[in-house]
mmCIF file of C-alpha atoms in Angstrom:
data_model
loop_
_atom_site.group_PDB
_atom_site.id
_atom_site.type_symbol
_atom_site.label_atom_id
_atom_site.label_comp_id
_atom_site.label_asym_id
_atom_site.label_seq_id
_atom_site.Cartn_x
_atom_site.Cartn_y
_atom_site.Cartn_z
ATOM 1 C CA MET A 4 6.010 6.403 -16.587
ATOM 2 C CA LEU A 5 7.160 8.296 -13.509
ATOM 3 C CA PRO A 6 10.001 10.828 -13.891
ATOM 4 C CA ALA A 7 13.312 10.097 -12.188
ATOM 5 C CA HIS A 8 12.479 12.785 -9.633
ATOM 6 C CA PRO A 9 9.157 14.457 -8.839
ATOM 7 C CA PRO A 10 8.699 18.209 -9.432
ATOM 8 C CA PHE A 11 10.395 20.170 -6.682
ATOM 9 C CA PRO A 12 7.983 22.073 -4.395
ATOM 10 C CA GLN A 13 7.652 25.758 -3.748
ATOM 11 C CA VAL A 14 9.719 26.647 -0.699
ATOM 12 C CA PRO A 15 7.936 28.146 2.323
ATOM 13 C CA GLN A 16 9.606 31.265 3.723
ATOM 14 C CA GLY A 17 10.483 31.900 7.354
ATOM 15 C CA PRO A 18 13.112 31.009 9.963
ATOM 16 C CA ALA A 19 13.901 27.328 10.466
ATOM 17 C CA THR A 20 16.781 25.198 11.645
ATOM 18 C CA ARG A 21 15.381 21.840 10.506
ATOM 19 C CA LEU A 22 12.699 20.886 8.045
ATOM 20 C CA ARG A 23 9.793 19.337 9.930
ATOM 21 C CA VAL A 24 8.256 16.584 7.821
ATOM 22 C CA LEU A 25 5.308 14.263 8.423
ATOM 23 C CA ILE A 26 5.626 10.817 6.844
ATOM 24 C CA LEU A 27 2.298 9.034 6.441
ATOM 25 C CA GLY A 28 3.623 5.489 6.503
ATOM 26 C CA GLY A 29 2.695 1.838 6.401
ATOM 27 C CA THR A 30 4.734 0.678 3.393
ATOM 28 C CA THR A 31 8.211 -0.659 2.687
ATOM 29 C CA GLU A 32 9.032 2.599 0.912
ATOM 30 C CA ALA A 33 8.047 4.614 3.989
ATOM 31 C CA SER A 34 10.273 2.459 6.194
ATOM 32 C CA SER A 35 13.204 2.884 3.829
ATOM 33 C CA LEU A 36 12.788 6.654 3.731
ATOM 34 C CA CYS A 37 12.438 6.904 7.526
ATOM 35 C CA THR A 38 15.604 4.861 8.054
ATOM 36 C CA THR A 39 17.541 7.355 5.929
ATOM 37 C CA LEU A 40 15.906 10.395 7.514
ATOM 38 C CA ALA A 41 16.929 9.187 10.966
ATOM 39 C CA HIS A 42 20.477 10.125 9.910
ATOM 40 C CA THR A 43 19.674 13.323 8.000
ATOM 41 C CA PRO A 44 20.480 16.291 10.305
ATOM 42 C CA ALA A 45 18.631 18.932 8.276
ATOM 43 C CA ILE A 46 15.305 17.093 8.471
ATOM 44 C CA HIS A 47 13.177 16.271 11.501
ATOM 45 C CA ALA A 48 10.807 13.519 10.389
ATOM 46 C CA ILE A 49 7.730 12.269 12.228
ATOM 47 C CA LEU A 50 6.252 8.951 11.140
ATOM 48 C CA SER A 51 2.493 8.441 11.414
ATOM 49 C CA LEU A 52 0.957 4.963 11.319
ATOM 50 C CA ALA A 53 -2.744 4.171 11.247
ATOM 51 C CA GLY A 54 -2.402 1.391 13.822
ATOM 52 C CA ALA A 55 -3.826 -1.382 11.626
ATOM 53 C CA THR A 56 -0.886 -3.675 12.463
ATOM 54 C CA SER A 57 -0.432 -4.578 16.122
ATOM 55 C CA LYS A 58 3.369 -4.985 16.030
ATOM 56 C CA PRO A 59 4.734 -2.702 13.309
ATOM 57 C CA HIS A 60 8.444 -2.433 12.559
ATOM 58 C CA LEU A 61 9.337 1.044 13.824
ATOM 59 C CA PRO A 62 12.317 3.140 12.684
ATOM 60 C CA SER A 63 14.368 5.220 15.118
ATOM 61 C CA ILE A 64 12.453 8.458 14.543
ATOM 62 C CA THR A 65 9.507 10.058 16.308
ATOM 63 C CA THR A 66 6.409 7.955 15.681
ATOM 64 C CA ARG A 67 2.712 8.531 16.302
ATOM 65 C CA ILE A 68 0.037 5.856 15.924
ATOM 66 C CA GLY A 69 -3.637 6.462 15.258
ATOM 67 C CA GLY A 70 -5.904 8.610 13.129
ATOM 68 C CA PHE A 71 -6.135 12.404 12.910
ATOM 69 C CA GLY A 72 -9.893 12.796 12.725
ATOM 70 C CA GLY A 73 -10.311 13.314 9.010
ATOM 71 C CA ALA A 74 -8.905 16.036 6.791
ATOM 72 C CA ASP A 75 -9.833 18.815 9.243
ATOM 73 C CA GLY A 76 -8.097 17.037 12.106
ATOM 74 C CA LEU A 77 -4.987 16.504 9.999
ATOM 75 C CA THR A 78 -4.962 20.183 9.014
ATOM 76 C CA ARG A 79 -5.038 21.222 12.661
ATOM 77 C CA TRP A 80 -2.288 18.746 13.552
ATOM 78 C CA LEU A 81 -0.030 19.995 10.752
ATOM 79 C CA ARG A 82 -0.398 23.599 11.898
ATOM 80 C CA GLN A 83 -0.038 22.837 15.602
ATOM 81 C CA ASN A 84 3.161 20.861 15.009
ATOM 82 C CA GLY A 85 4.817 23.254 12.585
ATOM 83 C CA ILE A 86 4.957 20.721 9.756
ATOM 84 C CA MET A 87 6.570 22.117 6.606
ATOM 85 C CA ALA A 88 6.080 19.173 4.217
ATOM 86 C CA VAL A 89 4.182 15.899 4.028
ATOM 87 C CA ILE A 90 5.157 12.625 2.374
ATOM 88 C CA ASP A 91 2.142 10.414 1.721
ATOM 89 C CA ALA A 92 3.727 6.941 1.717
ATOM 90 C CA THR A 93 0.584 5.042 2.643
ATOM 91 C CA HIS A 94 -0.479 1.865 0.874
ATOM 92 C CA PRO A 95 -1.556 2.302 -2.777
ATOM 93 C CA PHE A 96 -5.081 1.296 -1.730
ATOM 94 C CA ALA A 97 -5.325 3.695 1.247
ATOM 95 C CA ALA A 98 -7.421 6.048 -0.871
ATOM 96 C CA GLN A 99 -9.216 7.802 1.981
ATOM 97 C CA MET A 100 -6.002 8.724 3.804
ATOM 98 C CA SER A 101 -4.424 9.998 0.594
ATOM 99 C CA HIS A 102 -7.505 12.139 -0.054
ATOM 100 C CA HIS A 103 -7.348 13.560 3.477
ATOM 101 C CA ALA A 104 -3.639 14.337 3.041
ATOM 102 C CA MET A 105 -4.307 16.194 -0.220
ATOM 103 C CA MET A 106 -7.134 18.232 1.319
ATOM 104 C CA ALA A 107 -5.192 19.042 4.498
ATOM 105 C CA CYS A 108 -2.023 20.105 2.715
ATOM 106 C CA LYS A 109 -4.017 22.296 0.355
ATOM 107 C CA GLU A 110 -5.770 23.954 3.301
ATOM 108 C CA ALA A 111 -2.541 24.409 5.287
ATOM 109 C CA ASP A 112 -0.555 25.439 2.165
ATOM 110 C CA ILE A 113 2.067 22.731 2.754
ATOM 111 C CA PRO A 114 3.975 20.861 -0.001
ATOM 112 C CA LEU A 115 2.802 17.261 -0.457
ATOM 113 C CA LEU A 116 4.572 14.390 -2.207
ATOM 114 C CA ARG A 117 3.011 11.016 -2.940
ATOM 115 C CA LEU A 118 5.570 8.203 -2.521
ATOM 116 C CA GLU A 119 4.096 5.223 -4.348
ATOM 117 C CA ARG A 120 5.805 2.219 -5.898
ATOM 118 C CA PRO A 121 4.952 1.345 -9.515
ATOM 119 C CA GLU A 122 2.157 -1.086 -10.287
ATOM 120 C CA TRP A 123 2.792 -4.673 -11.275
ATOM 121 C CA GLN A 124 2.581 -5.222 -15.018
ATOM 122 C CA ALA A 125 1.246 -8.367 -16.666
ATOM 123 C CA THR A 126 3.443 -10.296 -19.080
ATOM 124 C CA PRO A 127 2.177 -12.214 -22.131
ATOM 125 C CA GLN A 128 2.441 -15.394 -20.024
ATOM 126 C CA ASP A 129 0.124 -14.075 -17.301
ATOM 127 C CA GLN A 130 -3.610 -14.781 -17.080
ATOM 128 C CA TRP A 131 -4.908 -11.658 -15.373
ATOM 129 C CA LEU A 132 -8.546 -10.668 -15.072
ATOM 130 C CA MET A 133 -8.611 -6.983 -14.115
ATOM 131 C CA VAL A 134 -11.435 -5.803 -11.836
ATOM 132 C CA LYS A 135 -12.118 -2.408 -10.287
ATOM 133 C CA SER A 136 -12.805 -3.429 -6.686
ATOM 134 C CA ILE A 137 -12.753 -6.195 -4.097
ATOM 135 C CA THR A 138 -16.533 -6.431 -4.435
ATOM 136 C CA GLU A 139 -16.196 -7.011 -8.169
ATOM 137 C CA ALA A 140 -13.582 -9.728 -7.544
ATOM 138 C CA ALA A 141 -15.918 -11.490 -5.109
ATOM 139 C CA THR A 142 -18.854 -11.167 -7.485
ATOM 140 C CA GLU A 143 -16.744 -12.702 -10.256
ATOM 141 C CA LEU A 144 -16.013 -15.748 -8.076
ATOM 142 C CA ALA A 145 -19.637 -15.997 -7.006
ATOM 143 C CA TYR A 146 -21.371 -15.882 -10.370
ATOM 144 C CA ALA A 147 -19.030 -16.118 -13.385
ATOM 145 C CA SER A 148 -19.356 -19.469 -15.125
ATOM 146 C CA ARG A 149 -15.590 -19.954 -15.538
ATOM 147 C CA TRP A 150 -15.219 -20.319 -11.753
ATOM 148 C CA ASN A 151 -18.377 -22.312 -11.064
ATOM 149 C CA THR A 152 -17.981 -25.559 -13.006
ATOM 150 C CA SER A 153 -16.435 -26.868 -9.753
ATOM 151 C CA PRO A 154 -15.305 -25.365 -6.433
ATOM 152 C CA GLN A 155 -12.056 -23.432 -6.734
ATOM 153 C CA SER A 156 -9.099 -23.311 -4.363
ATOM 154 C CA VAL A 157 -8.623 -19.554 -3.995
ATOM 155 C CA PHE A 158 -5.450 -17.931 -2.684
ATOM 156 C CA LEU A 159 -6.778 -14.707 -1.172
ATOM 157 C CA THR A 160 -4.247 -11.936 -0.415
ATOM 158 C CA THR A 161 -6.461 -8.861 -0.187
ATOM 159 C CA GLY A 162 -5.906 -7.794 3.436
ATOM 160 C CA ARG A 163 -7.826 -8.745 6.559
ATOM 161 C CA LYS A 164 -10.328 -5.885 6.314
ATOM 162 C CA GLU A 165 -11.509 -6.935 2.866
ATOM 163 C CA THR A 166 -12.626 -10.537 3.218
ATOM 164 C CA ARG A 167 -16.335 -9.979 3.903
ATOM 165 C CA PRO A 168 -17.286 -9.478 0.216
ATOM 166 C CA PHE A 169 -16.237 -13.088 -0.457
ATOM 167 C CA LEU A 170 -19.082 -14.353 1.707
ATOM 168 C CA VAL A 171 -21.138 -14.183 -1.502
ATOM 169 C CA ALA A 172 -19.024 -17.040 -2.928
ATOM 170 C CA PRO A 173 -19.106 -19.712 -0.175
ATOM 171 C CA GLN A 174 -18.814 -22.591 -2.641
ATOM 172 C CA HIS A 175 -15.028 -22.197 -2.919
ATOM 173 C CA HIS A 176 -12.188 -23.109 -0.575
ATOM 174 C CA TYR A 177 -10.038 -20.133 0.456
ATOM 175 C CA LEU A 178 -6.455 -19.908 1.640
ATOM 176 C CA PHE A 179 -6.329 -16.465 3.225
ATOM 177 C CA ARG A 180 -2.925 -14.977 4.092
ATOM 178 C CA SER A 181 -2.596 -11.977 6.356
ATOM 179 C CA ILE A 182 -0.285 -10.399 8.923
ATOM 180 C CA GLU A 183 -3.164 -10.091 11.393
ATOM 181 C CA GLN A 184 -5.943 -12.524 12.308
ATOM 182 C CA PRO A 185 -9.236 -11.568 10.611
ATOM 183 C CA ALA A 186 -12.604 -11.695 12.353
ATOM 184 C CA PRO A 187 -14.073 -15.204 11.874
ATOM 185 C CA ALA A 188 -17.463 -13.748 10.914
ATOM 186 C CA ASP A 189 -15.816 -11.955 7.975
ATOM 187 C CA LEU A 190 -14.496 -15.163 6.397
ATOM 188 C CA PRO A 191 -16.251 -17.565 4.007
ATOM 189 C CA PRO A 192 -17.083 -20.882 5.730
ATOM 190 C CA ASP A 193 -14.349 -22.950 4.058
ATOM 191 C CA THR A 194 -11.311 -20.796 4.794
ATOM 192 C CA THR A 195 -7.826 -21.683 5.992
ATOM 193 C CA VAL A 196 -5.999 -18.728 7.552
ATOM 194 C CA LEU A 197 -2.238 -18.407 7.134
ATOM 195 C CA LEU A 198 -0.632 -15.720 9.307
ATOM 196 C CA ALA A 199 2.604 -14.519 7.747
ATOM 197 C CA ARG A 200 4.522 -11.330 7.035
ATOM 198 C CA GLY A 201 6.460 -10.725 3.805
ATOM 199 C CA PRO A 202 8.731 -10.610 2.009
ATOM 200 C CA PHE A 203 7.970 -13.973 0.395
ATOM 201 C CA ASP A 204 10.366 -15.659 -2.017
ATOM 202 C CA LEU A 205 9.529 -17.466 -5.235
ATOM 203 C CA ALA A 206 10.446 -20.959 -4.068
ATOM 204 C CA ASP A 207 8.173 -20.745 -1.026
ATOM 205 C CA GLU A 208 5.279 -19.246 -2.997
ATOM 206 C CA HIS A 209 5.584 -21.943 -5.662
ATOM 207 C CA LYS A 210 5.631 -24.676 -3.009
ATOM 208 C CA LEU A 211 2.649 -23.179 -1.147
ATOM 209 C CA MET A 212 0.483 -22.985 -4.251
ATOM 210 C CA LEU A 213 1.319 -26.539 -5.224
ATOM 211 C CA GLU A 214 0.657 -27.950 -1.746
ATOM 212 C CA GLN A 215 -2.634 -26.053 -1.418
ATOM 213 C CA LYS A 216 -3.709 -26.968 -4.973
ATOM 214 C CA ILE A 217 -4.435 -23.312 -5.733
ATOM 215 C CA THR A 218 -6.520 -22.755 -8.856
ATOM 216 C CA VAL A 219 -6.954 -18.968 -8.711
ATOM 217 C CA LEU A 220 -5.119 -16.093 -7.023
ATOM 218 C CA VAL A 221 -6.952 -12.944 -5.907
ATOM 219 C CA THR A 222 -4.843 -9.921 -5.079
ATOM 220 C CA LYS A 223 -4.669 -6.134 -5.275
ATOM 221 C CA ASN A 224 -2.180 -4.392 -7.557
ATOM 222 C CA SER A 225 -0.013 -3.221 -4.687
ATOM 223 C CA GLY A 226 3.259 -3.398 -6.617
ATOM 224 C CA GLY A 227 6.669 -3.868 -5.040
ATOM 225 C CA THR A 228 8.911 -6.855 -4.437
ATOM 226 C CA ALA A 229 7.855 -7.964 -0.953
ATOM 227 C CA THR A 230 4.779 -9.830 -2.206
ATOM 228 C CA GLY A 231 5.418 -9.960 -5.950
ATOM 229 C CA ALA A 232 6.761 -13.532 -5.978
ATOM 230 C CA LYS A 233 3.213 -14.922 -5.801
ATOM 231 C CA LEU A 234 2.598 -13.547 -9.295
ATOM 232 C CA GLU A 235 5.720 -15.240 -10.627
ATOM 233 C CA ALA A 236 4.637 -18.509 -9.038
ATOM 234 C CA ALA A 237 1.147 -18.162 -10.519
ATOM 235 C CA ARG A 238 2.704 -17.562 -13.931
ATOM 236 C CA MET A 239 4.905 -20.659 -13.640
ATOM 237 C CA LEU A 240 1.927 -22.796 -12.595
ATOM 238 C CA SER A 241 -0.486 -21.280 -15.166
ATOM 239 C CA ILE A 242 -2.787 -20.120 -12.366
ATOM 240 C CA PRO A 243 -5.172 -17.288 -13.340
ATOM 241 C CA VAL A 244 -5.129 -14.093 -11.292
ATOM 242 C CA ILE A 245 -8.045 -11.843 -10.423
ATOM 243 C CA MET A 246 -6.233 -8.507 -10.092
ATOM 244 C CA VAL A 247 -7.877 -5.534 -8.375
ATOM 245 C CA SER A 248 -6.865 -2.225 -9.992
ATOM 246 C CA ARG A 249 -5.631 0.683 -7.904
ATOM 247 C CA PRO A 250 -8.034 3.495 -7.048
ATOM 248 C CA PRO A 251 -7.870 6.669 -9.187
ATOM 249 C CA GLN A 252 -4.848 8.872 -8.529
ATOM 250 C CA HIS A 253 -4.917 12.454 -7.282
ATOM 251 C CA ASN A 254 -3.046 15.174 -9.137
ATOM 252 C CA THR A 255 -0.175 15.228 -6.632
ATOM 253 C CA PRO A 256 3.591 15.245 -7.325
ATOM 254 C CA ARG A 257 4.779 11.642 -7.147
ATOM 255 C CA ALA A 258 7.953 9.692 -6.400
ATOM 256 C CA LYS A 259 8.389 6.025 -7.230
ATOM 257 C CA ASP A 260 10.939 5.233 -4.502
ATOM 258 C CA ALA A 261 12.588 6.530 -1.336
ATOM 259 C CA THR A 262 15.588 7.891 -3.265
ATOM 260 C CA ALA A 263 13.408 10.229 -5.324
ATOM 261 C CA ALA A 264 11.458 11.298 -2.230
ATOM 262 C CA LEU A 265 14.703 12.053 -0.382
ATOM 263 C CA ALA A 266 15.912 14.241 -3.276
ATOM 264 C CA TRP A 267 12.629 16.177 -3.080
ATOM 265 C CA LEU A 268 13.019 16.665 0.672
ATOM 266 C CA ASN A 269 16.694 17.632 0.454
ATOM 267 C CA HIS A 270 15.871 20.309 -2.100
ATOM 268 C CA LEU A 271 13.146 21.668 0.141
ATOM 269 C CA ALA A 272 15.361 21.556 3.234
ATOM 270 C CA SER A 273 18.370 23.244 1.633
ATOM 271 C CA SER A 274 16.249 25.990 0.078
ATOM 272 C CA THR A 275 14.399 26.618 3.321
ATOM 273 C CA LEU A 276 17.536 26.810 5.443
ATOM 274 C CA ARG A 277 19.243 29.121 2.926
ATOM 275 C CA ALA A 278 16.273 31.439 3.245
ATOM 276 C CA VAL A 279 16.818 31.828 7.005
#
């Protein structure tokens, strides 16, 4: 269980008028934090997005889009731009970016906070099969006997870059939902693509699964409320869920929401400015 607030960081010494913070974004929590920071005079926040979504919702703060060139490139960027703290608010499954952030902040001696919403938790009424990866989920659908007595109608919500593994299970019908259009070559042959952006409510998710005759849901344990209604609908309809576990966590101070991350930043900002 996460503490109410993450451990407060060591305060860097030196003159400053505003705390310069890099927000590695792409999540609802990042957007919420950036909206607040746009009206926080003591903090100058810069939002960084990977560019995976063509039309992201941008807050009214400085924003950069694109990669840094690995951990070394991020280290250089942090130093060149006088960054004093980093909030890693990337998606829970953006393991490579989180690793680069940890390595870069360690090299640049900059405080790092991981802003990550809690995982979804199964209830006694849920039928979850936990797997360690997208590949394992696809392999389960391809070869496990419980899914192969007849073709399944699979609701696939894994993200557009992670559909190719399901080519090994072409016997099923897939309803694939994504913000962006996936490459046709990366989709199993019998796939219907639904382009939509959350949040999704329970009534609509329940109706969708009924209309599409869904028999199994495949998703990643992203957590949060924006896409959580599909799990409630699956529970109501007794639909089993193949749930992909999150990647292993780094030993980084963590905050479960924007409020806790803001408290961490405010402490750092006030201590830094008092030291001037």
